[in-house]
Amino acid sequence: MPPRDTLVTWIRFAALTLFWLPIALLGTRAKADPPQPVHWLVIDFPPYEIRTGPDSGRGVMDRYLQGLMERLPQFQHRIDVVGFQRRDALMKTAQPSCTVSRFMTPERAQYAVSAQRPHLFLLPPRLVATRKAGDELRAAMDRDTISLSQVLNQRQYTLGIYPARRFGEAIDQQLEAIRAERLAAIQDYREIGTGSIIDLLNIMARGRFELTLAYTVEVEYLRRNHPDLPPMDYFPIAGATKLLPLYIACNKTPEGLALVQAVDQLSGQEEAAAQAQRDFETWLTPEEKRRYDTLLPKTK
């Protein structure tokens, strides 16, 4: 039998080993599993995402994303400001990429996965016209809406857009049909910088084309910050979806899939979505807010 002092020493050693071993293993695991990197692809898309000017970082989705990143500390978040075309390209790469403002389409579902629930519903974009074209187009309105195909196929107007931008499945399908019928009716313009349509609106103001597609709140925000832009007219488009759901979406990388799964399991998402909705409503005109309030309960 070993001496008593030796036995006590071994007991102490065993006790210390049992105490420190789990801590050492946890430390090793923490070093082996650093935060997963994720690139958030953000567009200059006021008032949802604002990346330039005095309101930079204060858009509806900017605030929502900031809160989301704080509640997902297991990821290493990085914000990349890109355009629509660049965002689509990056979502198809092996770089872990996500966005908080995504319409999901069958084509996008091939390379991206979205959260189970949308966090915001948008009013659909409208046909934006110069004042001269707007005066002529009012005669073509039918029950407060205007037919995009009728305007572009039967009249000598041109629509200028960014080709990578999506406007909801209903309008996207109309654009595809119009391209097949009268290709010259739509002019595609190359995005410059961060995806803002300010350049597109400036080109339209100079008379290169008469029409574009955009959100009323988006154009009016840009007009307030760019007083040289002339007043414009807005026309609801026949057949447009009443409300468009926005989703968090990531590409199908391991990190992207893990983030979407974490979002679906995250507590407090309903409260965050409700706050985003309230933030969005502050940008609407009184007429748009009334329409939004009547439509929104039908989505629940």
mmCIF file of C-alpha atoms in Angstrom:
data_model
loop_
_atom_site.group_PDB
_atom_site.id
_atom_site.type_symbol
_atom_site.label_atom_id
_atom_site.label_comp_id
_atom_site.label_asym_id
_atom_site.label_seq_id
_atom_site.Cartn_x
_atom_site.Cartn_y
_atom_site.Cartn_z
ATOM 1 C CA MET A 1 0.000 0.000 0.000
ATOM 2 C CA PRO A 2 1.495 3.422 -0.953
ATOM 3 C CA PRO A 3 2.346 5.907 1.788
ATOM 4 C CA ARG A 4 -0.493 8.164 2.932
ATOM 5 C CA ASP A 5 1.176 11.327 1.577
ATOM 6 C CA THR A 6 1.566 9.754 -1.858
ATOM 7 C CA LEU A 7 -2.096 8.677 -1.881
ATOM 8 C CA VAL A 8 -3.243 12.191 -0.972
ATOM 9 C CA THR A 9 -1.100 13.623 -3.734
ATOM 10 C CA TRP A 10 -2.652 11.318 -6.341
ATOM 11 C CA ILE A 11 -6.156 12.119 -5.153
ATOM 12 C CA ARG A 12 -5.455 15.822 -5.475
ATOM 13 C CA PHE A 13 -4.000 15.317 -8.965
ATOM 14 C CA ALA A 14 -7.027 13.317 -10.067
ATOM 15 C CA ALA A 15 -9.411 15.947 -8.706
ATOM 16 C CA LEU A 16 -7.575 18.776 -10.469
ATOM 17 C CA THR A 17 -7.521 16.783 -13.699
ATOM 18 C CA LEU A 18 -11.262 16.184 -13.545
ATOM 19 C CA PHE A 19 -11.816 19.903 -12.886
ATOM 20 C CA TRP A 20 -9.557 21.362 -15.595
ATOM 21 C CA LEU A 21 -9.971 18.787 -18.377
ATOM 22 C CA PRO A 22 -13.507 19.893 -19.459
ATOM 23 C CA ILE A 23 -12.399 23.522 -19.420
ATOM 24 C CA ALA A 24 -9.370 22.713 -21.557
ATOM 25 C CA LEU A 25 -11.529 20.771 -23.990
ATOM 26 C CA LEU A 26 -14.004 23.649 -24.238
ATOM 27 C CA GLY A 27 -11.155 26.036 -24.944
ATOM 28 C CA THR A 28 -9.838 23.752 -27.667
ATOM 29 C CA ARG A 29 -13.308 23.490 -29.216
ATOM 30 C CA ALA A 30 -13.757 27.278 -29.156
ATOM 31 C CA LYS A 31 -10.469 27.672 -30.992
ATOM 32 C CA ALA A 32 -11.481 25.019 -33.503
ATOM 33 C CA ASP A 33 -14.925 26.570 -34.160
ATOM 34 C CA PRO A 34 -14.513 30.303 -34.828
ATOM 35 C CA PRO A 35 -17.571 32.371 -35.854
ATOM 36 C CA GLN A 36 -18.775 31.426 -39.318
ATOM 37 C CA PRO A 37 -18.198 34.274 -41.820
ATOM 38 C CA VAL A 38 -21.203 35.607 -43.708
ATOM 39 C CA HIS A 39 -21.308 38.457 -46.248
ATOM 40 C CA TRP A 40 -24.493 40.533 -46.167
ATOM 41 C CA LEU A 41 -25.083 41.922 -49.652
ATOM 42 C CA VAL A 42 -26.683 45.339 -49.288
ATOM 43 C CA ILE A 43 -27.969 47.587 -52.085
ATOM 44 C CA ASP A 44 -28.505 51.338 -52.123
ATOM 45 C CA PHE A 45 -32.275 50.924 -52.278
ATOM 46 C CA PRO A 46 -33.999 53.694 -50.276
ATOM 47 C CA PRO A 47 -35.874 53.769 -48.045
ATOM 48 C CA TYR A 48 -35.253 50.040 -47.421
ATOM 49 C CA GLU A 49 -31.459 50.072 -47.598
ATOM 50 C CA ILE A 50 -29.768 53.493 -47.574
ATOM 51 C CA ARG A 51 -26.016 53.509 -48.147
ATOM 52 C CA THR A 52 -25.367 57.081 -49.319
ATOM 53 C CA GLY A 53 -26.345 60.559 -48.167
ATOM 54 C CA PRO A 54 -27.363 61.887 -44.746
ATOM 55 C CA ASP A 55 -29.588 58.889 -43.951
ATOM 56 C CA SER A 56 -26.923 56.257 -44.671
ATOM 57 C CA GLY A 57 -27.486 53.174 -42.519
ATOM 58 C CA ARG A 58 -30.945 54.309 -41.379
ATOM 59 C CA GLY A 59 -33.121 52.487 -43.882
ATOM 60 C CA VAL A 60 -35.890 50.086 -42.883
ATOM 61 C CA MET A 61 -33.789 47.030 -43.668
ATOM 62 C CA ASP A 62 -30.583 48.605 -42.337
ATOM 63 C CA ARG A 63 -32.156 48.807 -38.880
ATOM 64 C CA TYR A 64 -33.580 45.304 -39.175
ATOM 65 C CA LEU A 65 -30.224 43.851 -40.260
ATOM 66 C CA GLN A 66 -28.360 45.548 -37.422
ATOM 67 C CA GLY A 67 -30.651 43.948 -34.856
ATOM 68 C CA LEU A 68 -30.411 40.588 -36.599
ATOM 69 C CA MET A 69 -26.607 40.604 -36.556
ATOM 70 C CA GLU A 70 -26.596 41.414 -32.852
ATOM 71 C CA ARG A 71 -28.827 38.404 -32.170
ATOM 72 C CA LEU A 72 -26.650 36.053 -34.233
ATOM 73 C CA PRO A 73 -23.204 36.369 -32.566
ATOM 74 C CA GLN A 74 -22.205 32.880 -33.722
ATOM 75 C CA PHE A 75 -21.591 34.354 -37.191
ATOM 76 C CA GLN A 76 -18.913 36.781 -38.289
ATOM 77 C CA HIS A 77 -20.951 39.406 -40.126
ATOM 78 C CA ARG A 78 -19.613 41.580 -42.917
ATOM 79 C CA ILE A 79 -21.610 44.108 -44.959
ATOM 80 C CA ASP A 80 -20.784 44.460 -48.660
ATOM 81 C CA VAL A 81 -22.529 47.255 -50.603
ATOM 82 C CA VAL A 82 -23.189 46.030 -54.135
ATOM 83 C CA GLY A 83 -25.592 46.518 -57.045
ATOM 84 C CA PHE A 84 -28.446 44.227 -58.118
ATOM 85 C CA GLN A 85 -26.364 42.478 -60.776
ATOM 86 C CA ARG A 86 -23.365 41.993 -58.497
ATOM 87 C CA ARG A 87 -25.600 40.654 -55.716
ATOM 88 C CA ASP A 88 -27.076 38.028 -58.029
ATOM 89 C CA ALA A 89 -23.599 37.010 -59.186
ATOM 90 C CA LEU A 90 -22.241 36.660 -55.634
ATOM 91 C CA MET A 91 -25.257 34.644 -54.514
ATOM 92 C CA LYS A 92 -24.233 32.047 -57.093
ATOM 93 C CA THR A 93 -20.664 31.714 -55.806
ATOM 94 C CA ALA A 94 -19.093 29.703 -52.977
ATOM 95 C CA GLN A 95 -18.706 32.857 -50.874
ATOM 96 C CA PRO A 96 -21.202 32.667 -47.973
ATOM 97 C CA SER A 97 -23.633 35.418 -49.000
ATOM 98 C CA CYS A 98 -26.976 36.553 -47.621
ATOM 99 C CA THR A 99 -29.473 39.378 -48.094
ATOM 100 C CA VAL A 100 -32.390 40.735 -46.081
ATOM 101 C CA SER A 101 -34.332 42.042 -49.088
ATOM 102 C CA ARG A 102 -35.046 39.177 -51.429
ATOM 103 C CA PHE A 103 -38.034 38.225 -53.538
ATOM 104 C CA MET A 104 -37.889 34.470 -53.967
ATOM 105 C CA THR A 105 -38.503 33.089 -57.463
ATOM 106 C CA PRO A 106 -38.175 29.563 -58.892
ATOM 107 C CA GLU A 107 -34.936 30.616 -60.591
ATOM 108 C CA ARG A 108 -33.466 32.009 -57.374
ATOM 109 C CA ALA A 109 -34.526 28.924 -55.412
ATOM 110 C CA GLN A 110 -32.035 26.924 -57.472
ATOM 111 C CA TYR A 111 -29.064 28.566 -55.738
ATOM 112 C CA ALA A 112 -30.522 30.198 -52.605
ATOM 113 C CA VAL A 113 -32.615 29.237 -49.608
ATOM 114 C CA SER A 114 -34.881 31.606 -47.695
ATOM 115 C CA ALA A 115 -36.227 31.871 -44.178
ATOM 116 C CA GLN A 116 -39.579 30.197 -43.661
ATOM 117 C CA ARG A 117 -41.440 33.449 -43.113
ATOM 118 C CA PRO A 118 -41.139 36.864 -44.780
ATOM 119 C CA HIS A 119 -40.222 39.719 -42.464
ATOM 120 C CA LEU A 120 -41.781 42.530 -44.492
ATOM 121 C CA PHE A 121 -44.421 43.011 -47.162
ATOM 122 C CA LEU A 122 -43.988 45.741 -49.766
ATOM 123 C CA LEU A 123 -46.512 47.531 -51.912
ATOM 124 C CA PRO A 124 -45.755 46.662 -55.550
ATOM 125 C CA PRO A 125 -43.720 48.944 -57.814
ATOM 126 C CA ARG A 126 -45.508 51.303 -60.149
ATOM 127 C CA LEU A 127 -45.028 52.491 -63.679
ATOM 128 C CA VAL A 128 -43.124 55.764 -63.316
ATOM 129 C CA ALA A 129 -43.583 58.274 -66.133
ATOM 130 C CA THR A 130 -42.323 61.687 -67.092
ATOM 131 C CA ARG A 131 -45.000 64.340 -66.716
ATOM 132 C CA LYS A 132 -45.460 64.586 -70.496
ATOM 133 C CA ALA A 133 -45.951 60.817 -70.874
ATOM 134 C CA GLY A 134 -48.101 60.753 -67.751
ATOM 135 C CA ASP A 135 -50.575 63.231 -69.195
ATOM 136 C CA GLU A 136 -50.972 60.968 -72.243
ATOM 137 C CA LEU A 137 -51.160 57.728 -70.252
ATOM 138 C CA ARG A 138 -54.073 58.776 -68.069
ATOM 139 C CA ALA A 139 -56.378 58.122 -71.011
ATOM 140 C CA ALA A 140 -55.167 54.500 -71.078
ATOM 141 C CA MET A 141 -56.084 53.780 -67.453
ATOM 142 C CA ASP A 142 -58.738 51.162 -66.744
ATOM 143 C CA ARG A 143 -60.254 51.137 -63.240
ATOM 144 C CA ASP A 144 -57.305 52.982 -61.714
ATOM 145 C CA THR A 145 -54.665 50.641 -63.196
ATOM 146 C CA ILE A 146 -52.732 50.617 -66.426
ATOM 147 C CA SER A 147 -51.806 47.693 -68.651
ATOM 148 C CA LEU A 148 -48.038 47.458 -69.012
ATOM 149 C CA SER A 149 -48.313 45.348 -72.168
ATOM 150 C CA GLN A 150 -50.845 47.698 -73.759
ATOM 151 C CA VAL A 151 -48.684 50.732 -73.106
ATOM 152 C CA LEU A 152 -45.453 49.173 -74.382
ATOM 153 C CA ASN A 153 -46.788 47.049 -77.239
ATOM 154 C CA GLN A 154 -49.281 49.456 -78.759
ATOM 155 C CA ARG A 155 -47.766 52.832 -78.010
ATOM 156 C CA GLN A 156 -44.392 54.281 -78.864
ATOM 157 C CA TYR A 157 -42.996 54.435 -75.364
ATOM 158 C CA THR A 158 -39.767 52.952 -74.042
ATOM 159 C CA LEU A 159 -39.198 51.477 -70.588
ATOM 160 C CA GLY A 160 -35.722 51.837 -69.066
ATOM 161 C CA ILE A 161 -34.715 49.374 -66.326
ATOM 162 C CA TYR A 162 -31.829 47.550 -64.715
ATOM 163 C CA PRO A 163 -32.158 43.983 -66.092
ATOM 164 C CA ALA A 164 -31.050 42.294 -62.845
ATOM 165 C CA ARG A 165 -33.747 44.005 -60.812
ATOM 166 C CA ARG A 166 -36.892 42.012 -59.957
ATOM 167 C CA PHE A 167 -40.352 43.490 -59.401
ATOM 168 C CA GLY A 168 -42.342 40.495 -58.197
ATOM 169 C CA GLU A 169 -43.278 37.427 -60.226
ATOM 170 C CA ALA A 170 -46.402 38.926 -61.847
ATOM 171 C CA ILE A 171 -44.631 41.995 -63.264
ATOM 172 C CA ASP A 172 -41.517 39.992 -64.159
ATOM 173 C CA GLN A 173 -43.659 37.681 -66.278
ATOM 174 C CA GLN A 174 -45.257 40.643 -68.009
ATOM 175 C CA LEU A 175 -41.826 42.053 -68.850
ATOM 176 C CA GLU A 176 -40.734 38.699 -70.280
ATOM 177 C CA ALA A 177 -43.806 38.587 -72.527
ATOM 178 C CA ILE A 178 -43.267 42.181 -73.677
ATOM 179 C CA ARG A 179 -39.645 41.443 -74.585
ATOM 180 C CA ALA A 180 -40.867 38.564 -76.743
ATOM 181 C CA GLU A 181 -43.481 40.761 -78.431
ATOM 182 C CA ARG A 182 -41.567 44.023 -78.868
ATOM 183 C CA LEU A 183 -37.951 43.803 -77.779
ATOM 184 C CA ALA A 184 -37.274 47.480 -78.481
ATOM 185 C CA ALA A 185 -39.903 48.489 -75.906
ATOM 186 C CA ILE A 186 -37.457 47.810 -73.052
ATOM 187 C CA GLN A 187 -34.009 49.318 -72.762
ATOM 188 C CA ASP A 188 -31.604 47.643 -70.334
ATOM 189 C CA TYR A 189 -29.147 49.931 -68.605
ATOM 190 C CA ARG A 190 -25.916 48.993 -66.885
ATOM 191 C CA GLU A 191 -25.858 49.600 -63.157
ATOM 192 C CA ILE A 192 -23.243 51.972 -61.839
ATOM 193 C CA GLY A 193 -22.034 51.500 -58.282
ATOM 194 C CA THR A 194 -24.432 50.415 -55.564
ATOM 195 C CA GLY A 195 -27.680 49.794 -57.429
ATOM 196 C CA SER A 196 -29.419 53.124 -56.809
ATOM 197 C CA ILE A 197 -31.785 54.091 -59.611
ATOM 198 C CA ILE A 198 -30.790 57.757 -59.385
ATOM 199 C CA ASP A 199 -28.745 57.391 -62.581
ATOM 200 C CA LEU A 200 -31.714 55.753 -64.316
ATOM 201 C CA LEU A 201 -34.016 58.597 -63.270
ATOM 202 C CA ASN A 202 -31.510 61.175 -64.500
ATOM 203 C CA ILE A 203 -31.324 59.452 -67.886
ATOM 204 C CA MET A 204 -35.133 59.413 -68.083
ATOM 205 C CA ALA A 205 -35.275 63.115 -67.188
ATOM 206 C CA ARG A 206 -32.945 63.815 -70.115
ATOM 207 C CA GLY A 207 -35.439 62.211 -72.497
ATOM 208 C CA ARG A 208 -33.714 58.916 -73.355
ATOM 209 C CA PHE A 209 -36.878 57.012 -72.377
ATOM 210 C CA GLU A 210 -40.253 57.924 -70.906
ATOM 211 C CA LEU A 211 -41.014 55.150 -68.416
ATOM 212 C CA THR A 212 -39.406 53.061 -65.708
ATOM 213 C CA LEU A 213 -40.467 50.749 -62.883
ATOM 214 C CA ALA A 214 -39.864 51.708 -59.263
ATOM 215 C CA TYR A 215 -41.491 52.139 -55.882
ATOM 216 C CA THR A 216 -43.203 55.437 -55.161
ATOM 217 C CA VAL A 217 -41.425 55.818 -51.810
ATOM 218 C CA GLU A 218 -38.091 55.078 -53.498
ATOM 219 C CA VAL A 219 -38.457 57.737 -56.197
ATOM 220 C CA GLU A 220 -39.852 60.374 -53.840
ATOM 221 C CA TYR A 221 -36.994 59.792 -51.395
ATOM 222 C CA LEU A 222 -34.487 60.324 -54.210
ATOM 223 C CA ARG A 223 -36.328 63.426 -55.408
ATOM 224 C CA ARG A 224 -36.130 64.948 -51.925
ATOM 225 C CA ASN A 225 -32.376 64.391 -51.871
ATOM 226 C CA HIS A 226 -31.870 65.355 -55.516
ATOM 227 C CA PRO A 227 -34.013 68.457 -56.114
ATOM 228 C CA ASP A 228 -32.868 68.658 -59.736
ATOM 229 C CA LEU A 229 -35.047 65.598 -60.524
ATOM 230 C CA PRO A 230 -38.367 66.735 -62.031
ATOM 231 C CA PRO A 231 -41.798 65.663 -60.716
ATOM 232 C CA MET A 232 -43.010 62.310 -62.034
ATOM 233 C CA ASP A 233 -46.308 60.442 -62.325
ATOM 234 C CA TYR A 234 -47.063 56.995 -60.884
ATOM 235 C CA PHE A 235 -49.466 54.427 -62.286
ATOM 236 C CA PRO A 236 -50.603 51.172 -60.601
ATOM 237 C CA ILE A 237 -49.910 48.232 -62.916
ATOM 238 C CA ALA A 238 -52.746 45.874 -63.856
ATOM 239 C CA GLY A 239 -52.148 42.326 -62.626
ATOM 240 C CA ALA A 240 -49.445 43.279 -60.105
ATOM 241 C CA THR A 241 -49.328 41.290 -56.867
ATOM 242 C CA LYS A 242 -51.040 43.270 -54.107
ATOM 243 C CA LEU A 243 -48.216 42.805 -51.599
ATOM 244 C CA LEU A 244 -44.694 41.489 -52.159
ATOM 245 C CA PRO A 245 -43.036 39.402 -49.396
ATOM 246 C CA LEU A 246 -39.394 40.080 -48.545
ATOM 247 C CA TYR A 247 -37.280 37.237 -47.177
ATOM 248 C CA ILE A 248 -33.904 36.726 -45.619
ATOM 249 C CA ALA A 249 -32.099 34.534 -48.129
ATOM 250 C CA CYS A 250 -28.628 32.985 -48.350
ATOM 251 C CA ASN A 251 -26.816 30.990 -50.965
ATOM 252 C CA LYS A 252 -26.592 27.246 -50.457
ATOM 253 C CA THR A 253 -23.182 27.246 -48.816
ATOM 254 C CA PRO A 254 -22.809 25.484 -45.445
ATOM 255 C CA GLU A 255 -22.639 28.879 -43.723
ATOM 256 C CA GLY A 256 -25.644 30.209 -45.628
ATOM 257 C CA LEU A 257 -27.758 27.179 -44.808
ATOM 258 C CA ALA A 258 -26.702 27.401 -41.155
ATOM 259 C CA LEU A 259 -27.654 31.068 -40.956
ATOM 260 C CA VAL A 260 -31.125 30.553 -42.425
ATOM 261 C CA GLN A 261 -31.696 27.666 -40.015
ATOM 262 C CA ALA A 262 -30.572 29.894 -37.129
ATOM 263 C CA VAL A 263 -32.961 32.659 -38.253
ATOM 264 C CA ASP A 264 -35.896 30.219 -38.358
ATOM 265 C CA GLN A 265 -35.105 29.177 -34.779
ATOM 266 C CA LEU A 266 -34.380 32.679 -33.501
ATOM 267 C CA SER A 267 -36.659 34.103 -30.852
ATOM 268 C CA GLY A 268 -37.918 37.644 -31.244
ATOM 269 C CA GLN A 269 -38.305 37.496 -35.018
ATOM 270 C CA GLU A 270 -42.002 38.408 -34.936
ATOM 271 C CA GLU A 271 -41.289 41.508 -32.874
ATOM 272 C CA ALA A 272 -38.425 42.524 -35.191
ATOM 273 C CA ALA A 273 -40.647 42.056 -38.262
ATOM 274 C CA ALA A 274 -43.412 44.110 -36.658
ATOM 275 C CA GLN A 275 -40.934 46.937 -36.009
ATOM 276 C CA ALA A 276 -39.733 46.773 -39.637
ATOM 277 C CA GLN A 277 -43.348 47.052 -40.756
ATOM 278 C CA ARG A 278 -43.877 50.124 -38.564
ATOM 279 C CA ASP A 279 -40.672 51.675 -39.917
ATOM 280 C CA PHE A 280 -41.845 51.019 -43.469
ATOM 281 C CA GLU A 281 -45.229 52.630 -42.862
ATOM 282 C CA THR A 282 -43.589 55.907 -41.810
ATOM 283 C CA TRP A 283 -42.369 56.342 -45.393
ATOM 284 C CA LEU A 284 -45.768 55.849 -47.027
ATOM 285 C CA THR A 285 -48.081 58.610 -48.174
ATOM 286 C CA PRO A 286 -51.431 58.739 -46.346
ATOM 287 C CA GLU A 287 -53.149 57.113 -49.352
ATOM 288 C CA GLU A 288 -50.561 54.320 -49.534
ATOM 289 C CA LYS A 289 -50.752 53.712 -45.793
ATOM 290 C CA ARG A 290 -54.537 53.298 -45.970
ATOM 291 C CA ARG A 291 -54.144 50.815 -48.809
ATOM 292 C CA TYR A 292 -51.321 49.002 -47.014
ATOM 293 C CA ASP A 293 -53.337 48.684 -43.813
ATOM 294 C CA THR A 294 -56.308 47.168 -45.682
ATOM 295 C CA LEU A 295 -54.128 44.664 -47.539
ATOM 296 C CA LEU A 296 -51.780 43.567 -44.764
ATOM 297 C CA PRO A 297 -54.242 41.530 -42.632
ATOM 298 C CA LYS A 298 -55.023 39.362 -45.652
ATOM 299 C CA THR A 299 -51.437 38.056 -45.619
ATOM 300 C CA LYS A 300 -51.675 36.670 -42.075
#
